[in-house]
Amino acid sequence: MTLSILVVTDQRDGHLKGASLEALSEARRVAAQAGGGEVVAALVGSGLSAVIEEAKTRGVNRVLVVDDEHLRAFSASAYAQAVSRLIPKLTLPWAIFLPDSALGRELAPRLGALLGAGTATAVVEIHADPAGKVTVKRKVFGGKATETLELKGTPVLSLRPNSFAVDAPAAGDPPVEKVELGALPVHAQGVAVEKVVSTRGDTPELTEAAIVVSGGRGLKGPENFVMVEDLAKVLGAAVGSSRAVVDAGWRPASYQVGQTGKIIAPQLYIAAGISGAIQHLVGITNSRCIVAINKDPAAPIFKVADYGLAGDALTILPALTALVTKSKGP
Amino acid sequence: MDVLVCVKQVPDPETKLRVAPSGKALDTDGVKFTINNTYDEAMVEEALRMKEEFGFTSVRALSVGPARAEEALRATLAMGADEAVLVETPPGMELDPLFTARLLAAAAADIPHDLVLVGRHAQDDEAGAVGSALGEYLGLPSYSFVTELTPVAASHQLKMRRYLEGGEEVFSGPFPAVLSILKGAKDPRTPTLPNILKARKKPLKKIPVKDLEAKVSVLKGGFQPTSAVTSFTLPPPRSGAKMLEFQTPEEAATKLLKVLKEEAKVL
């Protein structure tokens, strides 16, 4: 019998997002860890031909597709129904992985409820033993504690972005099978999207970016915030801010990192001119490496940071931008 | 229109965390519990705003938890909710988000609801899983991370905005429905003293969790958690930043990029 891990990807914007690539890569590692098994990509949505080709390059054994006009707008209910149509195509369904994106976070519990399966969101580690038992780790209490969970049934897991390595694309031509959506229950019908409003232009999304550069009131005025954006640009990073910056109207609320804003977990977080109020720290403690730049060496941010520069962000930011630009060459 | 708000009492975010002797949970001995989850307060405010703006019939509050969770419901009543129901769990009973969703669904079946609202997530387990699971168990649509909400009663439609990576989606869908509220139109109100006193006299019904066993047993997953915490650990305290010494901004930049590349290996 072949154990199967089904990976439901998120391609709301027309291609496989970073977090979906992490889920596909981690599924391969977990399958290997459990002594072999197949990784099946599940593509659910409408107008998926380009994404199917993208999924085929990700080292998966098979691709299952539910491509239907009724799935054009995201409805957790309809998408859960669609994924459930794929389960009979697996010899021995073993686990279902999703990215912990906005879509995955909503879909995973709904799917878990539909299947009556153990469900965990925002997992950061997955272990499988050869007997098939799945345990996961997740951060709780704003990153101040870690819990290990054992899950029953065919576990449904959403994987926190930036927590798993992404494998390079692999050659191969895995078979693609299309599955009919069929009739949907009433609660899975009737969602219509009028429009999508972009709030961030070309910069990466805060919750998914590998690097985030944030600015605070230490930048003195809105005209200096561009220094944060310049450094972010050369690093390919997302831009965030403290609550004070949003309250002062320098930047819109979508920039705010912290308890009442975005909770992020990048590989590298650079806080410039941010003193480190508790409500901000809660949003960043899961970052792998934290750099603090602040004039006040006693600022609380230095207690949680890995590296500290006690100095003026207004001079250090431009120096960093210049050096990164130089090191990248012409 | 009737609105049902689901709230959860959580430990105070400032509380010092300790591991229970079992090694599997937070040691709640001596822990101060907040009246309510911050995200729930924003969600309750949104429910009250709609009641006032659109003349809804009622806002009722529902919670699953031990006897102390009554405090969270009283606080919700003090904000302006009309009635409350507590599904009371015995001490030591283990729950997980989907089991909680099943208990909420069983209790909600007897409470009128056109809209069921939950917060973005609870500040303790940060699972954010109850809302859409509750939708599935109630056989209702679910909409998550909602940032704007306008009901159109005549057509039984909701006009909404929801967060997605890089922006927001303007969309519509039918109700009755379950919604997770990312942020409301207004900051949560602080209950006034007269309203706190009034809240003590508002109806609050307690349902022992056992009374829901038959209803919950027929739902997928049954009358039990489908996940179990096997360990709960605290990371070693951060030792504080390694401070880099420098004379000029250029030196600061050079030293920082060097450690990020060679030591932290994040560049």
Short mmCIF file of C-alpha atoms in Angstrom, two decimals, chain A:
data_model
loop_
_atom_site.label_atom_id
_atom_site.label_comp_id
_atom_site.label_asym_id
_atom_site.label_seq_id
_atom_site.Cartn_x
_atom_site.Cartn_y
_atom_site.Cartn_z
CA MET A 1 0.00 0.00 0.00
CA THR A 2 1.21 3.48 -0.80
CA LEU A 3 0.82 6.20 1.80
CA SER A 4 -0.24 9.49 0.21
CA ILE A 5 0.29 13.06 1.30
CA LEU A 6 -2.11 15.39 -0.45
CA VAL A 7 -0.79 18.96 -0.79
CA VAL A 8 -3.50 21.55 -1.47
CA THR A 9 -1.83 24.59 -2.98
CA ASP A 10 -2.83 28.25 -2.90
CA GLN A 11 -2.75 29.87 -6.32
CA ARG A 12 -5.24 32.66 -5.79
CA ASP A 13 -3.05 35.07 -7.72
CA GLY A 14 -2.40 32.72 -10.65
CA HIS A 15 0.81 30.99 -9.59
CA LEU A 16 2.12 28.82 -6.77
CA LYS A 17 3.03 31.01 -3.82
CA GLY A 18 6.15 30.54 -1.71
CA ALA A 19 4.21 28.93 1.11
CA SER A 20 2.74 26.37 -1.32
CA LEU A 21 6.23 25.49 -2.55
CA GLU A 22 7.30 25.01 1.08
CA ALA A 23 4.35 22.65 1.65
CA LEU A 24 5.19 20.61 -1.47
CA SER A 25 8.88 20.35 -0.48
CA GLU A 26 8.12 19.43 3.13
CA ALA A 27 5.66 16.75 1.96
CA ARG A 28 8.50 15.07 0.04
CA ARG A 29 10.75 15.15 3.11
CA VAL A 30 8.05 13.80 5.43
CA ALA A 31 7.15 11.02 2.96
CA ALA A 32 10.81 10.00 2.84
CA GLN A 33 11.05 10.17 6.65
CA ALA A 34 8.10 7.79 6.99
CA GLY A 35 9.79 5.25 4.76
CA GLY A 36 8.43 6.30 1.38
CA GLY A 37 5.10 7.39 0.09
CA GLU A 38 3.66 9.49 -2.67
CA VAL A 39 3.18 13.24 -2.76
CA VAL A 40 0.08 14.32 -4.64
CA ALA A 41 -0.46 17.95 -5.57
CA ALA A 42 -4.10 19.02 -5.33
CA LEU A 43 -4.99 22.02 -7.46
CA VAL A 44 -8.41 23.46 -6.78
CA GLY A 45 -9.81 26.53 -8.50
CA SER A 46 -10.75 27.86 -11.91
CA GLY A 47 -8.56 28.29 -15.01
CA LEU A 48 -5.62 26.27 -13.71
CA SER A 49 -3.69 25.16 -16.85
CA ALA A 50 -0.60 27.32 -16.15
CA VAL A 51 -0.48 26.27 -12.50
CA ILE A 52 -0.73 22.59 -13.48
CA GLU A 53 2.49 22.97 -15.51
CA GLU A 54 4.14 24.73 -12.55
CA ALA A 55 3.11 21.96 -10.13
CA LYS A 56 4.54 19.25 -12.42
CA THR A 57 8.05 20.67 -11.90
CA ARG A 58 7.88 20.28 -8.10
CA GLY A 59 8.90 16.65 -7.71
CA VAL A 60 5.38 15.37 -7.07
CA ASN A 61 4.23 11.86 -7.96
CA ARG A 62 0.83 12.90 -9.26
CA VAL A 63 -1.28 15.99 -9.84
CA LEU A 64 -5.01 15.96 -9.11
CA VAL A 65 -7.08 18.85 -10.40
CA VAL A 66 -10.56 20.20 -9.75
CA ASP A 67 -10.92 23.02 -12.27
CA ASP A 68 -14.42 24.45 -12.25
CA GLU A 69 -16.07 27.80 -12.90
CA HIS A 70 -17.87 27.47 -9.55
CA LEU A 71 -14.51 27.69 -7.80
CA ARG A 72 -13.58 31.05 -9.34
CA ALA A 73 -14.25 32.91 -6.08
CA PHE A 74 -12.73 31.37 -2.97
CA SER A 75 -15.28 29.79 -0.67
CA ALA A 76 -13.84 27.62 2.10
CA SER A 77 -16.96 25.51 1.98
CA ALA A 78 -16.78 24.89 -1.79
CA TYR A 79 -13.01 24.32 -1.74
CA ALA A 80 -13.35 21.81 1.12
CA GLN A 81 -15.96 19.94 -0.92
CA ALA A 82 -13.61 19.98 -3.93
CA VAL A 83 -10.68 18.59 -1.92
CA SER A 84 -12.91 15.88 -0.44
CA ARG A 85 -13.63 14.69 -4.03
CA LEU A 86 -9.91 13.91 -4.34
CA ILE A 87 -9.62 11.68 -1.26
CA PRO A 88 -11.03 8.55 -3.00
CA LYS A 89 -8.21 8.91 -5.57
CA LEU A 90 -5.64 8.13 -2.86
CA THR A 91 -4.84 4.54 -1.97
CA LEU A 92 -4.10 5.30 1.64
CA PRO A 93 -4.74 8.95 2.55
CA TRP A 94 -2.23 9.79 5.20
CA ALA A 95 -2.04 13.53 5.67
CA ILE A 96 -3.21 16.71 3.97
CA PHE A 97 -0.86 19.71 3.84
CA LEU A 98 -1.84 23.29 3.03
CA PRO A 99 0.10 26.56 3.16
CA ASP A 100 -0.93 28.69 6.16
CA SER A 101 -1.90 31.58 3.88
CA ALA A 102 -5.19 33.45 4.36
CA LEU A 103 -6.78 30.84 2.08
CA GLY A 104 -5.10 27.85 3.74
CA ARG A 105 -5.86 29.07 7.26
CA GLU A 106 -9.56 29.19 6.43
CA LEU A 107 -9.69 26.01 4.36
CA ALA A 108 -7.71 23.66 6.65
CA PRO A 109 -10.13 23.72 9.64
CA ARG A 110 -13.16 23.52 7.37
CA LEU A 111 -11.65 20.48 5.66
CA GLY A 112 -10.71 19.00 9.04
CA ALA A 113 -14.33 19.39 10.17
CA LEU A 114 -15.68 17.89 6.94
CA LEU A 115 -13.40 14.85 7.35
CA GLY A 116 -13.53 14.67 11.17
CA ALA A 117 -9.73 14.74 11.18
CA GLY A 118 -7.13 16.09 13.58
CA THR A 119 -6.28 19.60 12.43
CA ALA A 120 -3.41 21.96 13.24
CA THR A 121 -2.78 25.44 11.83
CA ALA A 122 0.50 27.35 11.52
CA VAL A 123 2.69 24.31 12.14
CA VAL A 124 6.45 24.84 12.09
CA GLU A 125 7.68 21.23 12.32
CA ILE A 126 6.25 17.90 11.17
CA HIS A 127 7.41 14.44 12.18
CA ALA A 128 6.16 11.13 10.90
CA ASP A 129 7.14 7.74 12.22
CA PRO A 130 7.06 4.60 10.06
CA ALA A 131 3.87 3.47 11.86
CA GLY A 132 2.22 6.51 10.31
CA LYS A 133 1.79 8.56 13.48
CA VAL A 134 2.05 12.31 12.81
CA THR A 135 3.23 14.83 15.39
CA VAL A 136 3.62 18.55 14.78
CA LYS A 137 5.02 21.54 16.59
CA ARG A 138 3.40 24.96 16.64
CA LYS A 139 4.09 28.24 18.42
CA VAL A 140 1.56 29.56 20.91
CA PHE A 141 1.22 32.58 23.20
CA GLY A 142 2.77 34.97 20.68
CA GLY A 143 5.79 32.74 20.14
CA LYS A 144 6.52 32.52 23.86
CA ALA A 145 5.82 28.77 23.99
CA THR A 146 5.82 25.74 21.71
CA GLU A 147 3.30 22.91 21.78
CA THR A 148 3.68 19.44 20.30
CA LEU A 149 0.48 17.86 19.03
CA GLU A 150 -0.45 14.31 18.11
CA LEU A 151 -3.21 14.14 15.53
CA LYS A 152 -5.91 11.58 14.83
CA GLY A 153 -7.27 10.36 11.52
CA THR A 154 -5.87 11.83 8.30
CA PRO A 155 -4.36 15.00 9.78
CA VAL A 156 -4.99 18.31 8.07
CA LEU A 157 -2.04 20.67 8.56
CA SER A 158 -1.45 24.25 7.46
CA LEU A 159 2.26 25.05 7.25
CA ARG A 160 3.47 28.44 8.46
CA PRO A 161 5.23 30.44 5.70
CA ASN A 162 9.02 30.75 5.98
CA SER A 163 9.30 27.70 8.23
CA PHE A 164 10.28 25.03 5.70
CA ALA A 165 12.96 24.85 3.01
CA VAL A 166 11.95 24.98 -0.66
CA ASP A 167 13.52 22.37 -2.96
CA ALA A 168 14.76 23.31 -6.42
CA PRO A 169 12.43 22.36 -9.30
CA ALA A 170 12.81 18.74 -10.44
CA ALA A 171 12.53 17.21 -13.89
CA GLY A 172 9.75 14.72 -14.48
CA ASP A 173 6.38 14.32 -16.04
CA PRO A 174 3.94 13.29 -13.32
CA PRO A 175 0.48 12.20 -14.47
CA VAL A 176 -2.32 14.77 -14.22
CA GLU A 177 -5.86 13.66 -13.48
CA LYS A 178 -8.90 15.92 -13.61
CA VAL A 179 -11.71 15.22 -11.17
CA GLU A 180 -15.29 16.50 -11.50
CA LEU A 181 -16.55 18.90 -8.86
CA GLY A 182 -20.15 17.67 -9.08
CA ALA A 183 -23.04 19.22 -7.20
CA LEU A 184 -22.27 21.56 -4.31
CA PRO A 185 -24.37 21.91 -1.15
CA VAL A 186 -26.22 25.23 -0.72
CA HIS A 187 -23.68 26.51 1.85
CA ALA A 188 -20.93 26.20 -0.77
CA GLN A 189 -22.63 28.43 -3.33
CA GLY A 190 -23.12 32.09 -4.01
CA VAL A 191 -19.78 33.76 -3.21
CA ALA A 192 -18.86 36.39 -5.81
CA VAL A 193 -15.73 38.53 -5.91
CA GLU A 194 -16.30 42.06 -7.10
CA LYS A 195 -12.67 43.17 -7.15
CA VAL A 196 -9.27 42.75 -5.54
CA VAL A 197 -7.70 45.84 -4.04
CA SER A 198 -3.92 45.73 -3.87
CA THR A 199 -2.48 47.50 -0.86
CA ARG A 200 1.19 46.84 -1.37
CA GLY A 201 2.18 47.34 -4.99
CA ASP A 202 5.24 45.31 -5.98
CA THR A 203 6.71 44.70 -2.53
CA PRO A 204 6.42 41.21 -1.04
CA GLU A 205 3.65 40.48 1.44
CA LEU A 206 4.63 41.04 5.09
CA THR A 207 3.41 37.67 6.34
CA GLU A 208 5.23 35.73 3.60
CA ALA A 209 8.44 37.69 3.05
CA ALA A 210 11.77 36.09 4.01
CA ILE A 211 13.11 39.51 5.02
CA VAL A 212 11.15 42.35 6.61
CA VAL A 213 12.47 45.86 7.30
CA SER A 214 10.34 47.97 9.66
CA GLY A 215 10.55 51.58 10.76
CA GLY A 216 9.36 53.35 13.89
CA ARG A 217 9.10 56.79 15.39
CA GLY A 218 12.88 56.95 15.70
CA LEU A 219 12.88 57.94 12.02
CA LYS A 220 11.64 61.36 13.20
CA GLY A 221 9.25 62.08 10.34
CA PRO A 222 7.29 60.51 7.46
CA GLU A 223 9.77 61.94 4.94
CA ASN A 224 12.49 59.65 6.34
CA PHE A 225 10.43 56.47 6.07
CA VAL A 226 11.63 56.15 2.49
CA MET A 227 15.02 55.06 3.98
CA VAL A 228 13.31 51.91 5.26
CA GLU A 229 11.72 51.34 1.87
CA ASP A 230 15.03 51.87 0.05
CA LEU A 231 16.78 49.22 2.15
CA ALA A 232 13.81 46.86 1.74
CA LYS A 233 13.98 47.32 -2.01
CA VAL A 234 17.63 46.33 -2.35
CA LEU A 235 17.11 43.37 -0.01
CA GLY A 236 13.91 42.23 -1.78
CA ALA A 237 12.21 42.64 1.58
CA ALA A 238 8.72 43.58 2.71
CA VAL A 239 8.16 46.86 4.55
CA GLY A 240 6.55 47.06 7.97
CA SER A 241 6.13 49.60 10.71
CA SER A 242 5.43 50.04 14.39
CA ARG A 243 1.97 51.01 15.57
CA ALA A 244 3.21 54.52 16.38
CA VAL A 245 3.99 55.11 12.70
CA VAL A 246 0.46 54.08 11.70
CA ASP A 247 -1.13 56.10 14.51
CA ALA A 248 0.87 59.14 13.38
CA GLY A 249 -0.46 58.64 9.85
CA TRP A 250 2.97 58.14 8.21
CA ARG A 251 1.89 54.86 6.66
CA PRO A 252 -1.47 52.99 6.36
CA ALA A 253 -2.58 50.29 8.81
CA SER A 254 -1.56 47.52 6.37
CA TYR A 255 2.08 48.23 7.37
CA GLN A 256 1.60 47.60 11.06
CA VAL A 257 3.47 44.68 12.61
CA GLY A 258 2.38 43.49 16.05
CA GLN A 259 -0.49 42.20 18.08
CA THR A 260 -3.09 44.39 16.42
CA GLY A 261 -1.36 44.26 13.05
CA LYS A 262 0.45 41.49 11.16
CA ILE A 263 2.12 38.64 13.01
CA ILE A 264 5.21 37.73 11.05
CA ALA A 265 7.97 35.12 11.07
CA PRO A 266 10.62 36.08 8.51
CA GLN A 267 14.15 34.72 8.33
CA LEU A 268 15.47 38.21 9.00
CA TYR A 269 13.71 41.11 10.70
CA ILE A 270 15.32 44.54 10.80
CA ALA A 271 13.73 47.06 13.20
CA ALA A 272 14.91 50.62 12.63
CA GLY A 273 14.00 53.30 15.15
CA ILE A 274 11.55 50.99 16.94
CA SER A 275 11.86 50.88 20.73
CA GLY A 276 9.99 47.59 21.10
CA ALA A 277 6.63 47.92 22.84
CA ILE A 278 5.20 44.57 23.97
CA GLN A 279 2.45 44.79 21.36
CA HIS A 280 5.11 45.04 18.61
CA LEU A 281 7.33 42.30 20.05
CA VAL A 282 4.44 39.82 20.07
CA GLY A 283 4.31 40.18 16.29
CA ILE A 284 8.02 39.49 15.66
CA THR A 285 9.28 36.96 18.21
CA ASN A 286 8.95 34.10 15.74
CA SER A 287 11.48 35.71 13.40
CA ARG A 288 14.63 33.64 12.97
CA CYS A 289 17.03 36.57 13.30
CA ILE A 290 16.18 40.02 14.64
CA VAL A 291 18.35 43.09 14.10
CA ALA A 292 17.62 46.26 16.07
CA ILE A 293 18.89 49.71 15.18
CA ASN A 294 18.09 52.28 17.85
CA LYS A 295 19.76 55.32 19.40
CA ASP A 296 18.77 54.26 22.92
CA PRO A 297 20.95 51.30 24.02
CA ALA A 298 18.41 50.59 26.80
CA ALA A 299 15.46 50.20 24.37
CA PRO A 300 13.50 46.98 25.06
CA ILE A 301 13.94 45.86 21.43
CA PHE A 302 17.59 44.98 22.23
CA LYS A 303 16.40 42.34 24.74
CA VAL A 304 14.74 40.26 22.01
CA ALA A 305 17.11 41.12 19.15
CA ASP A 306 19.98 38.88 18.05
CA TYR A 307 22.14 41.76 16.85
CA GLY A 308 22.03 45.35 17.98
CA LEU A 309 23.37 48.60 16.59
CA ALA A 310 23.11 51.42 19.14
CA GLY A 311 23.06 54.32 16.73
CA ASP A 312 20.99 56.58 14.53
CA ALA A 313 18.81 54.73 12.00
CA LEU A 314 18.84 57.87 9.86
CA THR A 315 22.55 57.41 9.09
CA ILE A 316 22.84 53.62 9.36
CA LEU A 317 19.95 52.77 7.00
CA PRO A 318 21.41 54.68 4.02
CA ALA A 319 24.85 53.14 4.73
CA LEU A 320 23.31 49.65 4.69
CA THR A 321 21.40 50.37 1.47
CA ALA A 322 24.59 51.63 -0.20
CA LEU A 323 26.62 48.62 0.93
CA VAL A 324 24.00 46.04 -0.14
CA THR A 325 23.69 47.78 -3.52
CA LYS A 326 27.48 47.75 -3.94
CA SER A 327 27.80 44.09 -2.93
CA LYS A 328 25.22 43.09 -5.53
CA GLY A 329 27.37 44.65 -8.26
CA PRO A 330 26.26 46.76 -11.21
#
